[in-house]
XYZ file of N, CA and C in Angstrom:
792
model
N -108.410 -60.159 77.788
C -107.982 -59.044 78.029
C -108.421 -58.408 79.331
N -107.639 -57.899 80.042
C -108.228 -57.075 81.381
C -108.727 -55.588 80.863
N -109.946 -55.456 81.321
C -110.614 -54.355 81.165
C -109.709 -52.905 81.714
N -109.978 -51.652 81.441
C -109.272 -50.521 81.848
C -109.573 -50.118 83.312
N -108.503 -50.109 83.937
C -108.712 -49.871 85.261
C -108.257 -48.164 85.633
N -109.081 -47.910 86.867
C -108.819 -46.597 87.232
C -107.822 -46.520 88.371
N -106.956 -45.288 88.375
C -106.097 -45.512 89.448
C -106.695 -45.761 90.692
N -106.017 -46.544 91.666
C -106.458 -46.956 93.017
C -107.570 -48.085 93.013
N -107.940 -48.395 91.910
C -108.901 -49.960 92.047
C -108.236 -50.956 92.469
N -108.912 -51.782 93.276
C -108.344 -53.107 93.552
C -109.694 -53.962 93.452
N -109.598 -54.935 92.804
C -110.804 -55.867 92.751
C -110.488 -57.427 93.330
N -111.263 -58.094 93.975
C -111.250 -59.458 94.453
C -112.356 -60.106 93.748
N -111.865 -61.243 93.050
C -112.818 -62.285 92.367
C -112.565 -63.540 92.986
N -113.705 -64.122 93.347
C -113.720 -65.493 93.992
C -113.749 -66.533 92.717
N -112.739 -67.234 92.670
C -112.878 -68.404 91.479
C -113.120 -69.491 92.160
N -112.891 -69.910 93.458
C -113.545 -70.997 94.022
C -113.432 -70.839 95.578
N -114.483 -71.560 96.278
C -114.455 -71.282 97.680
C -114.714 -72.387 98.619
N -114.733 -73.900 97.707
C -115.268 -74.816 98.527
C -114.097 -75.517 99.387
N -114.594 -75.921 100.329
C -113.523 -76.149 101.398
C -113.017 -77.908 101.299
N -111.738 -78.240 101.519
C -111.186 -79.419 101.424
C -111.311 -80.106 100.113
N -112.422 -80.256 99.529
C -112.644 -80.704 98.199
C -113.315 -79.808 97.230
N -113.364 -79.933 95.890
C -114.324 -78.956 95.106
C -115.579 -79.662 95.193
N -116.605 -78.773 94.859
C -118.050 -79.205 94.743
C -118.344 -78.878 93.322
N -119.638 -79.403 93.243
C -120.211 -79.122 91.705
C -120.434 -77.470 91.554
N -119.704 -77.023 90.537
C -120.033 -75.518 90.276
C -119.124 -74.817 91.361
N -118.276 -75.248 91.798
C -117.362 -74.713 93.151
C -116.037 -75.252 93.061
N -115.001 -74.655 92.385
C -113.510 -75.171 92.561
C -113.152 -74.820 94.159
N -112.300 -75.557 94.552
C -111.547 -75.482 95.677
C -110.887 -74.097 95.798
N -110.268 -73.820 96.756
C -109.795 -72.397 97.083
C -109.039 -71.688 95.978
N -109.497 -70.624 95.542
C -108.851 -69.873 94.386
C -109.404 -68.344 94.414
N -108.597 -67.296 94.635
C -108.951 -65.942 94.964
C -107.919 -65.190 94.134
N -108.734 -64.040 93.360
C -107.943 -63.310 92.471
C -107.779 -61.991 92.907
N -106.703 -61.156 92.977
C -106.745 -59.682 93.325
C -106.189 -58.968 92.432
N -106.964 -58.140 91.760
C -106.222 -57.236 90.305
C -106.237 -55.922 91.066
N -105.038 -55.151 90.581
C -104.917 -53.866 90.970
C -104.273 -53.141 89.757
N -104.921 -52.150 89.106
C -104.521 -51.549 88.066
C -104.080 -52.351 86.896
N -103.192 -52.268 86.016
C -102.661 -52.922 84.796
C -101.696 -53.875 85.342
N -101.063 -53.989 86.469
C -100.151 -55.127 86.930
C -100.828 -56.326 86.781
N -99.933 -57.306 86.613
C -100.407 -58.657 86.832
C -101.451 -58.886 88.153
N -102.014 -59.809 88.065
C -102.918 -60.030 89.078
C -102.234 -60.901 90.292
N -102.967 -60.983 91.479
C -102.433 -62.035 92.245
C -103.321 -63.183 92.433
N -102.881 -64.363 92.030
C -103.697 -65.461 92.073
C -103.533 -66.226 93.585
N -104.316 -66.189 94.520
C -104.140 -66.451 95.624
C -104.789 -67.759 95.984
N -103.885 -68.952 95.902
C -104.158 -70.420 96.015
C -104.865 -70.771 94.775
N -104.656 -72.226 94.408
C -105.016 -72.849 93.109
C -105.478 -74.497 93.368
N -106.586 -74.288 94.034
C -107.282 -75.772 94.314
C -107.840 -76.208 93.023
N -108.119 -77.525 93.134
C -108.682 -78.144 92.002
C -109.835 -77.410 91.356
N -109.743 -77.230 90.130
C -110.858 -76.305 89.349
C -110.532 -74.869 89.063
N -109.654 -74.350 89.905
C -109.475 -73.110 89.861
C -108.744 -72.522 88.383
N -108.020 -73.052 87.869
C -107.280 -72.856 86.480
C -108.255 -72.719 85.734
N -109.515 -73.586 85.432
C -110.676 -73.529 84.547
C -111.294 -72.098 84.880
N -111.489 -71.901 86.205
C -112.265 -70.704 86.326
C -111.430 -69.208 86.175
N -110.158 -69.448 86.210
C -109.229 -68.411 86.042
C -109.349 -68.197 84.407
N -109.734 -69.044 83.523
C -109.368 -68.845 82.180
C -110.829 -67.885 81.583
N -111.756 -67.941 82.417
C -113.085 -67.303 82.108
C -112.899 -65.609 82.743
N -111.937 -65.405 83.400
C -111.572 -64.152 83.718
C -110.769 -63.364 83.095
N -109.426 -64.012 82.957
C -108.249 -63.316 82.399
C -107.228 -64.420 81.818
N -106.275 -63.595 81.124
C -105.236 -64.820 80.553
C -104.447 -65.522 81.774
N -104.500 -66.703 81.843
C -103.693 -67.251 83.037
C -102.432 -66.904 83.248
N -101.525 -66.625 82.251
C -100.353 -66.395 82.547
C -100.016 -64.955 83.212
N -101.040 -63.959 83.096
C -100.980 -62.620 83.716
C -101.161 -62.573 85.126
N -100.502 -63.364 85.953
C -100.790 -63.451 87.229
C -99.523 -63.935 88.052
N -99.362 -63.486 89.150
C -98.242 -63.914 90.412
C -99.179 -64.825 90.768
N -98.431 -65.949 91.326
C -98.917 -67.043 92.435
C -98.557 -66.917 93.694
N -99.589 -66.729 94.485
C -99.389 -66.698 96.020
C -100.107 -67.883 96.839
N -99.306 -68.901 97.492
C -100.206 -70.108 97.888
C -99.786 -69.864 99.562
N -100.911 -70.034 100.366
C -100.987 -69.987 101.643
C -100.458 -71.118 102.116
N -100.666 -72.396 101.678
C -100.078 -73.734 101.992
C -100.198 -74.492 101.156
N -99.693 -75.715 101.410
C -99.671 -76.615 100.185
C -100.400 -77.923 100.191
N -101.426 -77.883 100.854
C -102.312 -79.094 100.966
C -102.858 -79.074 99.344
N -103.560 -80.220 99.094
C -103.934 -80.331 97.725
C -105.037 -79.384 97.173
N -105.895 -79.178 98.254
C -107.112 -78.409 97.844
C -106.619 -76.860 97.797
N -105.378 -76.449 97.955
C -104.995 -75.141 97.812
C -103.948 -75.094 96.544
N -103.369 -75.980 96.255
C -102.365 -75.963 95.056
C -102.293 -77.245 93.989
N -103.486 -78.051 93.808
C -103.298 -79.029 93.030
C -103.295 -78.534 91.538
N -103.875 -77.311 90.981
C -103.934 -76.838 89.944
C -102.347 -76.140 89.529
N -101.644 -75.954 90.466
C -100.523 -75.461 90.072
C -99.715 -76.114 88.859
N -99.574 -77.541 88.994
C -98.923 -77.990 87.746
C -99.462 -77.822 86.456
N -100.758 -77.800 86.244
C -101.458 -77.553 85.173
C -101.325 -76.031 84.699
N -101.033 -74.982 85.282
C -100.855 -73.807 84.994
C -99.429 -73.787 84.524
N -98.581 -74.548 85.020
C -97.089 -74.837 84.562
C -97.317 -75.395 83.166
N -98.052 -76.182 82.797
C -98.365 -76.796 81.311
C -98.631 -75.666 80.479
N -99.697 -74.750 81.033
C -100.211 -73.623 80.183
C -99.116 -72.759 79.961
N -98.450 -72.534 80.980
C -97.364 -71.395 80.750
C -96.186 -71.731 79.954
N -95.882 -73.128 79.800
C -94.799 -73.488 78.899
C -95.087 -73.831 77.571
N -96.572 -74.485 77.373
C -96.677 -75.166 76.363
C -97.914 -74.655 75.250
N -98.504 -73.773 76.021
C -99.759 -73.385 75.184
C -99.300 -72.952 73.766
N -100.095 -73.318 72.704
C -99.443 -73.089 71.242
C -99.648 -71.662 71.045
N -100.449 -70.811 71.697
C -100.733 -69.439 71.131
C -100.480 -68.548 72.375
N -100.610 -68.896 73.605
C -100.833 -67.900 74.803
C -99.760 -68.362 75.946
N -98.707 -68.972 75.547
C -97.664 -69.348 76.685
C -97.082 -67.948 77.120
N -96.739 -68.176 78.528
C -96.191 -67.072 79.095
C -95.001 -66.499 78.554
N -94.953 -65.009 78.249
C -93.764 -64.435 77.825
C -92.731 -64.139 78.641
N -92.965 -64.009 79.928
C -91.785 -63.743 80.853
C -92.137 -64.484 82.320
N -91.429 -64.363 83.185
C -91.429 -64.972 84.379
C -92.339 -64.293 85.371
N -93.053 -64.767 86.269
C -93.880 -64.028 87.209
C -93.380 -64.547 88.669
N -93.796 -64.009 89.640
C -93.450 -64.491 90.903
C -94.268 -65.525 91.484
N -93.743 -66.468 92.323
C -94.381 -67.416 92.953
C -93.819 -67.122 94.660
N -94.828 -66.894 95.406
C -94.733 -66.622 96.613
C -95.472 -68.015 97.492
N -94.784 -68.637 98.361
C -95.297 -69.819 98.953
C -94.521 -70.287 99.954
N -94.951 -71.333 100.874
C -94.062 -71.883 101.772
C -92.756 -72.246 101.442
N -91.739 -72.446 102.256
C -90.380 -72.661 101.975
C -90.136 -73.963 101.077
N -91.051 -74.969 101.499
C -90.493 -76.211 100.602
C -91.238 -76.498 99.191
N -91.801 -75.462 98.764
C -92.739 -75.310 97.689
C -91.896 -75.806 96.551
N -90.788 -75.500 96.137
C -90.063 -75.693 94.852
C -89.959 -77.350 94.722
N -89.690 -78.009 95.969
C -89.417 -79.530 95.917
C -91.149 -80.011 95.824
N -91.987 -79.584 96.590
C -93.370 -80.184 96.744
C -94.056 -79.943 95.412
N -94.053 -78.833 94.928
C -94.730 -78.656 93.621
C -93.816 -79.115 92.380
N -92.646 -79.399 92.628
C -91.733 -79.813 91.513
C -91.981 -81.243 91.558
N -92.318 -81.904 92.516
C -92.464 -83.377 92.176
C -93.997 -83.508 91.696
N -94.917 -82.718 91.929
C -96.204 -82.767 91.214
C -95.952 -82.674 89.718
N -95.244 -81.910 89.135
C -94.966 -81.765 87.732
C -93.825 -82.393 86.933
N -93.099 -83.250 87.730
C -92.144 -83.681 87.004
C -92.413 -85.134 86.353
N -91.857 -85.466 85.364
C -92.017 -86.388 84.419
C -91.209 -87.504 85.147
N -90.393 -87.349 85.861
C -89.761 -88.455 86.708
C -90.363 -88.805 87.978
N -90.773 -90.038 88.315
C -91.326 -90.468 89.668
C -90.632 -89.684 90.800
N -89.460 -89.738 90.692
C -88.398 -89.224 91.842
C -87.827 -88.136 91.570
N -88.251 -87.143 90.524
C -87.555 -86.120 90.074
C -88.391 -84.901 90.740
N -87.697 -83.729 90.612
C -88.244 -82.306 90.947
C -88.177 -81.505 89.930
N -89.251 -81.104 89.309
C -89.315 -79.966 88.244
C -88.862 -78.853 88.538
N -88.065 -78.114 87.820
C -87.573 -76.797 88.205
C -88.452 -75.720 87.682
N -89.216 -74.943 88.428
C -89.956 -73.840 87.898
C -89.412 -72.612 87.607
N -87.959 -72.503 87.658
C -87.355 -71.347 87.637
C -87.644 -70.624 86.078
N -87.789 -71.538 85.101
C -87.811 -70.918 83.795
C -89.266 -69.931 83.450
N -90.010 -70.184 84.561
C -91.442 -69.555 84.305
C -91.740 -68.653 85.518
N -91.260 -69.293 86.804
C -91.638 -68.502 88.132
C -90.287 -68.147 88.783
N -90.352 -66.846 89.452
C -89.453 -66.494 90.219
C -89.922 -66.833 91.659
N -89.490 -67.769 92.246
C -89.935 -68.264 93.696
C -89.228 -67.563 94.781
N -90.154 -67.459 95.598
C -89.450 -66.548 96.931
C -90.333 -67.325 98.122
N -89.629 -67.687 99.297
C -90.634 -68.219 100.304
C -91.165 -67.063 101.201
N -92.265 -67.240 101.729
C -92.725 -66.434 102.726
C -91.868 -66.466 103.738
N -91.579 -65.224 104.617
C -91.105 -65.127 105.931
C -92.024 -64.340 106.700
N -92.232 -64.943 107.872
C -93.129 -64.370 108.912
C -93.212 -62.971 109.198
N -94.324 -62.388 108.740
C -94.545 -60.691 108.884
C -93.592 -60.009 108.189
N -92.958 -60.635 106.877
C -92.072 -59.691 106.150
C -92.787 -59.270 105.134
N -93.394 -58.265 104.992
C -93.991 -57.633 103.950
C -93.178 -57.785 102.357
N -94.049 -58.145 101.321
C -93.485 -58.214 100.283
C -94.121 -57.184 99.093
N -93.463 -56.163 98.460
C -94.088 -55.358 97.493
C -94.051 -55.913 96.247
N -95.344 -56.177 95.694
C -95.562 -56.841 94.343
C -96.355 -55.676 93.579
N -95.737 -55.060 92.657
C -96.295 -53.974 91.906
C -96.790 -53.126 92.919
N -98.408 -52.839 92.703
C -98.987 -51.881 93.584
C -99.501 -52.389 94.775
N -99.387 -53.494 95.211
C -99.501 -54.011 96.449
C -98.696 -54.587 97.470
N -98.885 -54.474 98.858
C -97.903 -55.099 99.508
C -98.786 -56.128 100.429
N -98.223 -57.288 100.445
C -98.462 -58.658 100.934
C -97.588 -58.970 102.097
N -98.399 -59.112 103.298
C -97.641 -59.583 104.511
C -98.174 -60.878 104.784
N -97.340 -62.035 105.086
C -97.611 -63.469 105.463
C -97.794 -63.513 106.943
N -98.797 -63.905 107.596
C -98.837 -64.291 108.921
C -98.852 -65.674 109.204
N -97.882 -66.431 110.031
C -97.946 -67.684 110.373
C -99.091 -67.965 111.051
N -100.002 -69.026 110.523
C -101.126 -69.367 111.388
C -100.982 -70.939 111.722
N -102.047 -71.745 112.402
C -102.045 -72.930 113.123
C -102.780 -73.706 111.988
N -101.925 -74.582 111.606
C -102.534 -75.613 110.722
C -101.412 -76.787 110.802
N -101.707 -78.169 110.358
C -100.878 -79.041 110.348
C -99.404 -78.834 109.490
N -99.542 -78.053 108.413
C -98.418 -77.869 107.672
C -97.994 -76.396 107.710
N -96.842 -75.828 107.289
C -96.715 -74.442 107.110
C -97.526 -73.689 106.423
N -98.188 -72.913 107.105
C -99.459 -72.167 106.475
C -99.471 -70.492 106.886
N -99.952 -69.631 105.954
C -99.917 -68.180 106.160
C -101.235 -67.571 105.899
N -101.657 -66.832 106.762
C -102.767 -65.799 106.440
C -102.048 -64.818 105.628
N -102.636 -64.312 104.687
C -102.105 -63.076 103.870
C -102.883 -61.820 104.016
N -102.121 -60.763 104.141
C -102.656 -59.474 104.397
C -102.343 -58.617 103.160
N -103.117 -58.387 102.195
C -102.971 -57.566 100.936
C -103.440 -56.002 100.956
N -102.476 -55.082 101.013
C -102.617 -53.578 100.901
C -102.484 -53.027 99.525
N -103.563 -52.459 99.154
C -103.199 -51.483 97.955
C -102.667 -50.332 98.291
N -101.447 -50.098 97.620
C -100.607 -49.125 98.403
C -100.991 -47.694 98.095
N -101.715 -47.213 97.179
C -102.113 -45.807 96.880
C -103.350 -45.569 97.694
N -104.272 -46.583 98.048
C -105.360 -46.313 98.699
C -105.502 -46.679 100.048
N -104.683 -47.527 100.413
C -104.601 -48.351 101.718
C -105.544 -49.421 101.978
N -106.279 -49.591 100.994
C -107.598 -50.652 101.186
C -106.760 -51.978 101.484
N -107.563 -52.790 102.215
C -106.809 -54.117 102.631
C -107.844 -55.414 102.483
N -107.432 -56.392 101.857
C -108.088 -57.681 102.044
C -107.071 -58.450 102.664
N -108.014 -59.265 103.765
C -107.254 -60.253 104.354
C -107.592 -61.738 104.128
N -107.031 -62.665 103.883
C -107.175 -63.955 103.628
C -106.755 -64.933 104.754
N -107.387 -65.634 105.323
C -107.101 -66.363 106.449
C -106.378 -67.671 106.240
N -106.111 -68.369 104.718
C -105.734 -69.350 104.627
C -106.522 -70.409 105.288
N -105.836 -71.551 105.903
C -106.603 -72.563 106.564
C -105.824 -72.424 108.249
N -106.526 -72.353 109.009
C -106.125 -72.160 110.289
C -106.996 -72.542 111.577
N -106.616 -72.825 112.552
C -107.280 -72.840 113.893
C -107.184 -71.580 114.562
N -108.125 -71.198 115.495
C -108.193 -69.760 116.078
C -106.702 -69.251 116.627
N -106.192 -68.292 116.406
C -105.022 -67.802 116.778
C -104.862 -66.378 116.586
N -104.321 -65.595 117.525
C -104.110 -64.215 117.676
C -103.384 -63.752 116.279
N -102.505 -64.513 115.858
C -101.898 -63.877 114.331
C -103.138 -63.713 113.452
N -104.206 -64.401 113.309
C -105.053 -63.966 112.437
C -105.950 -62.730 112.620
N -106.011 -62.305 114.009
C -106.502 -61.207 114.293
C -105.458 -60.139 114.060
N -104.323 -60.209 114.175
C -103.352 -59.236 113.664
C -103.357 -59.090 112.106
N -103.528 -60.335 111.477
C -103.407 -60.157 109.810
C -104.694 -59.496 109.288
N -105.756 -59.556 110.045
C -107.092 -58.803 109.692
C -107.430 -57.500 110.290
N -106.578 -57.075 110.970
C -107.014 -55.863 111.691
C -107.360 -54.626 110.461
N -108.446 -54.099 110.865
C -108.970 -53.077 110.032
C -109.083 -53.252 108.443
N -108.884 -54.798 108.115
C -109.387 -55.029 106.870
C -110.683 -54.517 106.113
N -110.636 -54.098 104.824
C -111.881 -53.892 104.334
C -112.936 -55.191 103.907
N -112.277 -56.157 103.695
C -112.527 -57.443 103.228
C -111.908 -58.448 104.095
N -112.495 -59.218 104.814
C -111.900 -60.509 105.463
C -112.429 -61.857 104.983
N -111.539 -62.610 104.114
C -111.899 -63.828 103.437
C -111.663 -64.818 104.452
N -112.437 -65.411 105.223
C -112.180 -66.364 106.485
C -112.805 -67.573 106.371
N -111.910 -68.563 106.434
C -112.357 -70.069 106.453
C -113.393 -70.249 107.483
N -114.220 -71.265 107.221
C -115.198 -71.642 108.288
C -115.625 -73.189 108.127
N -114.474 -73.946 107.923
C -114.726 -75.430 107.644
C -115.551 -76.066 108.595
N -115.483 -75.744 109.846
C -116.171 -76.504 110.852
C -117.828 -76.228 110.892
N -118.212 -75.357 109.738
C -119.620 -75.168 109.818
C -119.852 -74.265 110.952
N -121.110 -74.137 111.872
C -121.573 -73.138 112.400
C -120.877 -73.139 114.015
N -120.516 -74.405 114.353
C -119.633 -74.596 115.854
C -118.550 -75.156 115.696
N -117.601 -74.837 116.631
C -116.239 -75.892 116.455
C -116.371 -77.084 117.484
N -117.611 -77.103 118.176
C -117.785 -78.207 119.161
C -117.577 -79.502 118.604
N -116.636 -80.365 119.384
C -116.269 -81.823 119.177
C -115.417 -81.788 117.783
N -114.878 -80.842 117.541
C -114.112 -80.651 116.072
C -112.343 -81.083 116.708
N -111.878 -81.534 115.431
C -110.294 -81.754 115.831
C -109.393 -80.500 115.974
N -108.797 -80.147 117.211
C -107.941 -79.111 117.533
C -107.055 -78.819 116.464
N -106.390 -77.554 116.273
C -105.156 -77.253 115.752
C -105.365 -77.430 114.035
N -106.487 -77.213 113.478
C -106.524 -77.388 112.068
C -107.448 -76.403 111.414
N -108.775 -76.057 111.657
C -109.682 -75.114 111.221
C -110.499 -74.104 112.384
N -111.212 -73.270 111.844
C -112.431 -72.761 112.668
C -113.544 -72.889 112.055
N -114.453 -72.318 112.973
C -115.789 -72.337 112.730
C -116.375 -71.061 112.311
N -117.790 -70.855 111.861
C -118.272 -69.533 111.602
C -118.299 -68.683 112.690
N -118.622 -69.255 113.802
C -118.583 -68.606 115.168
C -117.368 -67.833 115.546
N -116.205 -68.619 115.327
C -114.862 -68.183 115.420
C -114.634 -67.007 114.508
N -115.055 -67.294 113.302
C -114.617 -66.482 112.097
C -115.411 -64.761 112.490
N -116.440 -65.150 112.965
C -117.408 -63.726 113.674
C -116.523 -63.228 114.586
N -116.031 -63.898 115.547
C -115.585 -63.430 116.651
C -114.200 -62.554 116.067
N -113.217 -63.393 115.336
C -112.293 -62.650 114.851
C -112.385 -61.505 114.073
N -113.439 -61.543 113.340
C -113.729 -60.502 112.621
C -114.116 -59.099 113.375
N -114.795 -59.391 114.728
C -115.059 -58.280 115.556
C -113.892 -57.748 116.103
N -112.958 -58.824 116.768
C -111.853 -58.395 117.387
C -110.978 -57.546 116.325
N -110.908 -57.723 115.125
C -109.984 -57.019 114.297
C -110.541 -55.964 113.665
N -112.063 -55.839 113.930
C -112.679 -54.250 113.519
C -112.646 -54.317 111.807
N -112.952 -55.603 111.262
C -113.083 -55.676 109.744
C -114.427 -54.797 109.256
N -114.198 -54.617 107.975
C -115.487 -53.933 107.244
C -116.465 -55.022 106.755
N -116.029 -55.911 106.073
C -117.034 -57.006 105.538
C -116.483 -58.518 105.721
N -117.210 -59.554 106.059
C -116.666 -60.797 106.323
C -117.376 -61.606 105.241
N -116.535 -62.324 104.533
C -116.763 -63.290 103.353
C -116.258 -64.674 104.087
N -117.214 -65.461 104.288
C -117.187 -66.888 104.937
C -116.716 -67.907 103.537
N -115.585 -68.272 103.733
C -115.134 -69.358 102.611
C -114.549 -70.634 103.199
N -114.205 -71.496 102.409
C -113.866 -72.757 102.564
C -114.730 -73.634 103.267
N -116.042 -73.460 102.700
C -117.142 -74.379 103.207
C -117.204 -75.610 102.451
N -116.920 -76.698 102.899
C -117.181 -78.109 102.289
C -118.586 -78.198 101.781
N -118.726 -79.145 100.893
C -119.782 -79.301 100.343
C -121.007 -79.900 101.302
N -120.457 -80.486 102.398
C -121.305 -81.237 103.433
C -121.824 -80.113 104.616
N -121.339 -78.885 104.400
C -121.758 -77.716 105.527
C -122.700 -76.723 104.587
N -123.708 -76.355 105.474
C -124.787 -75.561 104.821
C -124.229 -74.092 104.884
N -123.861 -73.351 103.853
C -123.194 -71.834 103.939
C -124.185 -70.927 104.690
N -125.337 -71.068 104.467
C -126.182 -70.094 105.121
C -126.333 -70.378 106.576
N -126.423 -71.486 107.204
C -126.213 -71.853 108.567
C -124.983 -70.921 109.211
N -123.964 -71.339 108.451
C -122.547 -70.587 108.622
C -122.646 -69.151 108.953
N -123.427 -68.598 107.850
C -123.362 -67.087 107.897
C -124.349 -66.752 109.104
N -125.239 -67.225 109.214
C -126.005 -66.879 110.402
C -125.414 -67.119 111.785
N -124.405 -68.249 111.844
C -123.751 -68.414 113.087
C -122.659 -67.279 113.186
N -122.029 -66.733 112.212
C -121.096 -65.973 112.342
C -121.648 -64.558 112.667
N -122.904 -64.272 112.575
C -123.594 -63.069 112.548
C -123.942 -62.944 113.869
N -123.805 -64.294 114.745
C -124.083 -63.833 116.353
C -122.746 -63.354 117.061
N -121.829 -63.164 116.075
C -120.497 -62.570 117.061
C -120.187 -61.375 116.182
N -120.527 -61.146 115.062
C -120.262 -60.026 114.318
C -121.308 -59.414 113.553
N -121.519 -57.948 113.918
C -122.708 -57.120 113.418
C -122.500 -56.476 111.963
N -121.396 -56.710 111.432
C -121.175 -56.188 110.153
C -121.679 -57.008 108.986
N -121.598 -56.628 107.702
C -122.143 -57.479 106.645
C -121.246 -58.951 106.618
N -122.086 -59.751 106.430
C -121.477 -61.283 106.200
C -122.000 -61.856 105.105
N -121.199 -62.459 104.081
C -122.064 -63.295 102.989
C -121.144 -64.468 102.748
N -121.642 -65.615 102.300
C -121.143 -66.830 101.926
C -120.380 -66.438 100.372
N -119.076 -66.725 100.676
C -118.364 -66.662 99.228
C -118.749 -67.402 98.201
N -119.063 -67.222 96.947
C -119.257 -68.087 95.894
C -118.615 -67.801 94.617
N -118.198 -68.935 93.811
C -117.467 -68.418 92.715
C -118.186 -67.436 91.788
N -117.487 -66.601 91.037
C -117.994 -65.466 90.177
C -118.235 -64.340 91.016
N -118.243 -64.273 92.298
C -118.599 -62.832 93.089
C -117.214 -62.004 92.898
N -117.487 -60.813 92.538
C -116.533 -59.623 92.592
C -116.791 -58.623 93.407
N -115.869 -57.970 94.088
C -115.877 -56.884 94.929
C -114.701 -55.812 94.700
N -115.226 -54.716 94.380
C -114.604 -53.642 94.096
C -114.022 -52.827 95.353
N -112.855 -52.316 95.444
C -112.442 -51.424 96.517
C -111.746 -50.184 96.136
């Protein structure tokens, strides 16, 4: 049962922030945005996220927003489908929205189909809409705008605005450096930014991810209020990443960890 909310509240809960793979005590990517009494926004569903979600709220009381469809961002979606359809006492009472890249119904449908060559139809429990570049989506009390970023698959950074207060959370998704991410993060109160490469991008593969240094640079260019470093693989030191980002951004910086909550 969700607690009583005050008008204008928006809360960010980190369910998982490990990069590329889950880590002990830290699921892969999963973030929950709650605003008022409307269904929450579950942003990405990496391995372990559904279990973390159960500790916070009813898993069926959420719309699902997927930045992209690499396994560390969507692998728990089939498990959520099982919960929504077959839980003996708490199955979904109605459909929720699912926003994701254009090929999600086929990609996710293959993951949850009983037939090895089949595609499970999610339309009984989710109303699917594909992201369209920089086209805002009004979802209850918030507006979410996707920005196409640079990654080997169709991927979006997500700008979430609480409509009554104008408070902003931007989530980078996975991306190499791009001006589109600066646009997505402009004046955000909280910027959830990946830093998969650790403190420096030196000698790293192009067109995939960014480093903590680049996260700090983007935060400064965008004029954000707080930078939360995320998508840190188990082999990267998060405190070194925070220190590296601080060389380029003079605002508050923290390494995101599961269970952290931020009220706006």
